[in-house]
Amino acid sequence: ERDEWLLKGLADLAVVALQSMERYKKASREAQQTEMLYRAGRELAKITYWEELEQAYDIILHIAEEHSPCQVVIRRYDDYSRALILLRATSYQDTPPFQRMDLDEGLNGKVARERRTIVVYDSHNPPSEVALSLSDATIRSLIITPIQFKDRYYGNFALAHRDASYFRGSETGFFEGLADQLASTIYRLETAKARQELEQISSIGHSAFELTHRLANDLGLVQFYTSDIQWRIG
């Protein structure tokens, strides 16, 4: 009985130790994610011109790849063709990602239409409402989240891995945070560009007004001198 009591006590201590280790690993992971999100925001804040937008995509791509060794894909939504165009992709094993996807096509199209994150834990047993169309048949788990800010939709941010159930817990929130930061940066640069163009148009309009005013004054003088000359020689 004493041995049984001792073994039970040791087993309880082992459970406590394992639970503490899991909590520590989770807290460490979440702290790492918070630091990465902060770093992403800090680096994105340095981008001030629309012409530097490509740098924003690179920053998000590299941080996502650093966090999770998997395939990372960024697709841009094209308003004219109403399609998702491949912008960035990390290294892939067998086949490259699709270059273009329509909004009625596959999981990317569903995310674009519904503007919500979708996680597939096992591509061999996907949810009934999800129609998968994978360029790489070895992919087992994936997550796709929309890149959107307010009412503006800019594209999809996707990650894929060959292990089933790879994306769980705080992973979803972390990748959504990266997508949100990218979207807010695009919106900020878009707004700054529009303001700059408006200021240029306003400046051109003001210059045109001044030129017209000066020409009107000069033409008025010409008419006056012409009338005076005609009066003198008449």
Tab-separated table of C-alpha atoms in Angstrom:
chain	number	residue	atom	x	y	z
A	1	GLU	CA	0.000	0.000	0.000
A	2	ARG	CA	2.860	2.338	0.823
A	3	ASP	CA	4.483	1.613	-2.550
A	4	GLU	CA	1.199	2.247	-4.363
A	5	TRP	CA	0.789	5.548	-2.510
A	6	LEU	CA	4.356	6.541	-3.446
A	7	LEU	CA	3.901	5.635	-7.107
A	8	LYS	CA	0.611	7.538	-7.249
A	9	GLY	CA	2.294	10.591	-5.731
A	10	LEU	CA	5.134	10.405	-8.259
A	11	ALA	CA	2.634	10.048	-11.112
A	12	ASP	CA	0.750	13.125	-9.904
A	13	LEU	CA	4.026	15.067	-9.760
A	14	ALA	CA	4.861	13.919	-13.304
A	15	VAL	CA	1.467	15.176	-14.535
A	16	VAL	CA	2.026	18.544	-12.841
A	17	ALA	CA	5.494	18.774	-14.386
A	18	LEU	CA	4.187	17.958	-17.869
A	19	GLN	CA	1.361	20.481	-17.538
A	20	SER	CA	3.818	23.136	-16.361
A	21	MET	CA	6.106	22.372	-19.283
A	22	GLU	CA	3.215	22.663	-21.762
A	23	ARG	CA	2.136	25.981	-20.234
A	24	TYR	CA	5.708	27.234	-20.389
A	25	LYS	CA	6.061	26.211	-24.042
A	26	LYS	CA	2.744	27.884	-24.881
A	27	ALA	CA	3.703	31.086	-23.051
A	28	SER	CA	7.112	31.125	-24.746
A	29	ARG	CA	5.487	30.621	-28.140
A	30	GLU	CA	2.998	33.411	-27.550
A	31	ALA	CA	5.767	35.728	-26.337
A	32	GLN	CA	7.739	34.960	-29.492
A	33	GLN	CA	4.685	35.703	-31.632
A	34	THR	CA	4.102	39.006	-29.847
A	35	GLU	CA	7.729	40.014	-30.404
A	36	MET	CA	7.493	39.080	-34.098
A	37	LEU	CA	4.288	41.069	-34.564
A	38	TYR	CA	5.934	44.047	-32.874
A	39	ARG	CA	8.971	43.697	-35.146
A	40	ALA	CA	6.756	43.477	-38.219
A	41	GLY	CA	4.925	46.643	-37.203
A	42	ARG	CA	8.183	48.457	-36.544
A	43	GLU	CA	9.648	47.513	-39.926
A	44	LEU	CA	6.449	48.271	-41.817
A	45	ALA	CA	6.229	51.705	-40.183
A	46	LYS	CA	9.496	52.653	-41.911
A	47	ILE	CA	7.843	52.298	-45.317
A	48	THR	CA	6.440	55.684	-46.312
A	49	TYR	CA	6.076	55.691	-50.106
A	50	TRP	CA	3.804	53.700	-52.409
A	51	GLU	CA	6.822	52.737	-54.503
A	52	GLU	CA	8.179	50.827	-51.474
A	53	LEU	CA	5.143	48.538	-51.200
A	54	GLU	CA	7.104	45.512	-52.435
A	55	GLN	CA	9.235	45.771	-49.288
A	56	ALA	CA	6.116	45.314	-47.162
A	57	TYR	CA	5.324	42.000	-48.849
A	58	ASP	CA	8.912	40.828	-48.283
A	59	ILE	CA	8.809	41.738	-44.587
A	60	ILE	CA	5.626	39.751	-43.961
A	61	LEU	CA	6.886	36.814	-46.016
A	62	HIS	CA	10.193	36.572	-44.146
A	63	ILE	CA	8.664	36.885	-40.666
A	64	ALA	CA	6.048	34.230	-41.423
A	65	GLU	CA	8.719	31.881	-42.747
A	66	GLU	CA	10.895	32.547	-39.706
A	67	HIS	CA	7.976	31.674	-37.425
A	68	SER	CA	6.951	28.511	-39.261
A	69	PRO	CA	9.120	26.509	-41.683
A	70	CYS	CA	6.415	26.044	-44.285
A	71	GLN	CA	5.306	27.377	-47.638
A	72	VAL	CA	4.111	30.986	-47.449
A	73	VAL	CA	2.103	32.531	-50.289
A	74	ILE	CA	0.803	36.081	-50.786
A	75	ARG	CA	-1.807	36.736	-53.469
A	76	ARG	CA	-2.998	40.164	-54.629
A	77	TYR	CA	-6.594	40.806	-55.592
A	78	ASP	CA	-6.867	42.458	-59.004
A	79	ASP	CA	-10.001	44.630	-59.296
A	80	TYR	CA	-9.932	44.647	-63.085
A	81	SER	CA	-9.775	40.879	-63.686
A	82	ARG	CA	-11.468	39.977	-60.369
A	83	ALA	CA	-8.806	37.333	-59.780
A	84	LEU	CA	-6.102	36.533	-57.224
A	85	ILE	CA	-2.618	37.011	-58.663
A	86	LEU	CA	0.464	35.341	-57.137
A	87	LEU	CA	2.824	37.951	-55.672
A	88	ARG	CA	5.176	36.125	-53.341
A	89	ALA	CA	5.900	32.504	-52.436
A	90	THR	CA	8.614	30.815	-50.422
A	91	SER	CA	10.365	27.682	-51.657
A	92	TYR	CA	8.171	24.741	-52.606
A	93	GLN	CA	9.016	21.081	-53.058
A	94	ASP	CA	7.126	19.524	-55.946
A	95	THR	CA	5.040	22.035	-57.876
A	96	PRO	CA	4.759	25.839	-57.743
A	97	PRO	CA	1.599	27.612	-56.538
A	98	PHE	CA	-1.017	28.585	-59.094
A	99	GLN	CA	-0.153	31.906	-60.761
A	100	ARG	CA	-3.791	33.013	-60.997
A	101	MET	CA	-6.995	31.973	-59.242
A	102	ASP	CA	-10.571	33.126	-59.872
A	103	LEU	CA	-12.846	34.035	-56.983
A	104	ASP	CA	-15.030	31.002	-57.632
A	105	GLU	CA	-12.061	28.665	-57.497
A	106	GLY	CA	-10.947	26.576	-54.528
A	107	LEU	CA	-10.250	27.596	-50.966
A	108	ASN	CA	-8.622	30.923	-51.910
A	109	GLY	CA	-11.787	31.952	-53.726
A	110	LYS	CA	-13.921	31.003	-50.721
A	111	VAL	CA	-11.751	33.118	-48.409
A	112	ALA	CA	-11.988	36.042	-50.864
A	113	ARG	CA	-15.764	35.775	-51.133
A	114	GLU	CA	-16.469	35.321	-47.425
A	115	ARG	CA	-13.599	37.515	-46.152
A	116	ARG	CA	-12.755	35.177	-43.285
A	117	THR	CA	-9.903	32.901	-42.228
A	118	ILE	CA	-10.222	29.223	-43.108
A	119	VAL	CA	-8.039	26.492	-41.579
A	120	VAL	CA	-7.805	22.974	-43.008
A	121	TYR	CA	-6.262	20.588	-40.486
A	122	ASP	CA	-6.026	17.647	-42.869
A	123	SER	CA	-6.401	17.947	-46.636
A	124	HIS	CA	-7.180	14.197	-46.784
A	125	ASN	CA	-10.272	14.831	-44.704
A	126	PRO	CA	-11.361	18.451	-45.338
A	127	PRO	CA	-14.615	19.996	-44.049
A	128	SER	CA	-17.625	19.241	-46.247
A	129	GLU	CA	-18.094	22.912	-47.222
A	130	VAL	CA	-14.471	23.290	-48.393
A	131	ALA	CA	-13.524	22.510	-52.001
A	132	LEU	CA	-9.776	21.974	-52.174
A	133	SER	CA	-7.717	22.615	-55.295
A	134	LEU	CA	-4.064	22.169	-54.330
A	135	SER	CA	-1.100	22.700	-56.635
A	136	ASP	CA	0.964	20.398	-54.384
A	137	ALA	CA	-0.681	17.104	-53.456
A	138	THR	CA	1.712	16.575	-50.528
A	139	ILE	CA	0.201	19.478	-48.550
A	140	ARG	CA	-1.731	18.205	-45.526
A	141	SER	CA	-2.609	21.328	-43.537
A	142	LEU	CA	-3.080	24.946	-44.536
A	143	ILE	CA	-4.426	28.259	-43.357
A	144	ILE	CA	-5.630	31.126	-45.552
A	145	THR	CA	-6.585	34.520	-44.168
A	146	PRO	CA	-7.788	37.609	-46.055
A	147	ILE	CA	-5.626	40.724	-46.304
A	148	GLN	CA	-8.215	43.381	-45.555
A	149	PHE	CA	-8.555	46.727	-43.802
A	150	LYS	CA	-11.979	48.221	-43.106
A	151	ASP	CA	-13.922	47.705	-46.350
A	152	ARG	CA	-10.810	47.287	-48.499
A	153	TYR	CA	-9.817	43.778	-49.591
A	154	TYR	CA	-6.278	43.376	-50.952
A	155	GLY	CA	-5.753	39.620	-51.319
A	156	ASN	CA	-4.954	36.421	-49.398
A	157	PHE	CA	-2.161	35.347	-47.085
A	158	ALA	CA	-1.706	31.556	-47.078
A	159	LEU	CA	0.524	29.020	-45.341
A	160	ALA	CA	0.789	25.294	-46.064
A	161	HIS	CA	2.597	22.387	-44.432
A	162	ARG	CA	3.083	18.706	-45.180
A	163	ASP	CA	2.121	17.624	-41.648
A	164	ALA	CA	-1.525	17.280	-40.684
A	165	SER	CA	-2.819	19.544	-37.883
A	166	TYR	CA	0.267	21.749	-38.091
A	167	PHE	CA	-1.557	25.060	-37.564
A	168	ARG	CA	-3.261	25.125	-34.171
A	169	GLY	CA	-3.802	27.273	-31.108
A	170	SER	CA	-2.353	30.759	-31.296
A	171	GLU	CA	-0.951	30.158	-34.804
A	172	THR	CA	-4.175	31.378	-36.417
A	173	GLY	CA	-4.241	34.638	-34.460
A	174	PHE	CA	-0.582	35.273	-35.228
A	175	PHE	CA	-0.995	34.901	-39.002
A	176	GLU	CA	-4.166	36.986	-38.936
A	177	GLY	CA	-2.152	39.654	-37.119
A	178	LEU	CA	0.496	39.644	-39.859
A	179	ALA	CA	-2.197	39.911	-42.545
A	180	ASP	CA	-3.838	42.815	-40.685
A	181	GLN	CA	-0.524	44.663	-40.426
A	182	LEU	CA	0.128	44.194	-44.139
A	183	ALA	CA	-3.385	45.407	-44.986
A	184	SER	CA	-3.115	48.505	-42.787
A	185	THR	CA	0.245	49.334	-44.394
A	186	ILE	CA	-1.210	49.035	-47.909
A	187	TYR	CA	-4.148	51.229	-46.876
A	188	ARG	CA	-1.806	53.819	-45.351
A	189	LEU	CA	0.361	53.981	-48.470
A	190	GLU	CA	-2.728	54.029	-50.683
A	191	THR	CA	-4.171	56.951	-48.738
A	192	ALA	CA	-0.881	58.862	-48.785
A	193	LYS	CA	-0.582	58.337	-52.536
A	194	ALA	CA	-4.123	59.601	-53.142
A	195	ARG	CA	-3.459	62.665	-50.969
A	196	GLN	CA	-0.241	63.386	-52.836
A	197	GLU	CA	-1.984	63.107	-56.211
A	198	LEU	CA	-4.753	65.415	-54.982
A	199	GLU	CA	-2.187	67.975	-53.861
A	200	GLN	CA	-0.478	67.786	-57.258
A	201	ILE	CA	-3.786	68.308	-59.050
A	202	SER	CA	-4.584	71.220	-56.746
A	203	SER	CA	-1.155	72.721	-57.421
A	204	ILE	CA	-1.603	72.325	-61.180
A	205	GLY	CA	-5.058	73.880	-60.968
A	206	HIS	CA	-3.719	76.840	-58.986
A	207	SER	CA	-0.888	77.353	-61.483
A	208	ALA	CA	-3.347	77.170	-64.386
A	209	PHE	CA	-5.554	79.768	-62.701
A	210	GLU	CA	-2.619	82.126	-62.234
A	211	LEU	CA	-1.506	81.639	-65.840
A	212	THR	CA	-5.020	82.267	-67.127
A	213	HIS	CA	-5.312	85.386	-64.989
A	214	ARG	CA	-2.002	86.760	-66.266
A	215	LEU	CA	-2.879	85.980	-69.886
A	216	ALA	CA	-6.238	87.672	-69.449
A	217	ASN	CA	-4.513	90.783	-68.112
A	218	ASP	CA	-1.972	90.772	-70.944
A	219	LEU	CA	-4.635	90.219	-73.597
A	220	GLY	CA	-6.659	93.004	-72.052
A	221	LEU	CA	-3.708	95.356	-72.447
A	222	VAL	CA	-3.204	94.253	-76.060
A	223	GLN	CA	-6.846	95.027	-76.809
A	224	PHE	CA	-6.514	98.420	-75.152
A	225	TYR	CA	-3.384	99.311	-77.140
A	226	THR	CA	-4.993	98.099	-80.373
A	227	SER	CA	-8.062	100.246	-79.793
A	228	ASP	CA	-5.867	103.234	-78.950
A	229	ILE	CA	-3.806	102.778	-82.122
A	230	GLN	CA	-6.913	102.445	-84.273
A	231	TRP	CA	-8.351	105.611	-82.705
A	232	ARG	CA	-5.109	107.562	-83.359
A	233	ILE	CA	-4.706	106.501	-86.982
A	234	GLY	CA	-8.375	106.825	-87.735
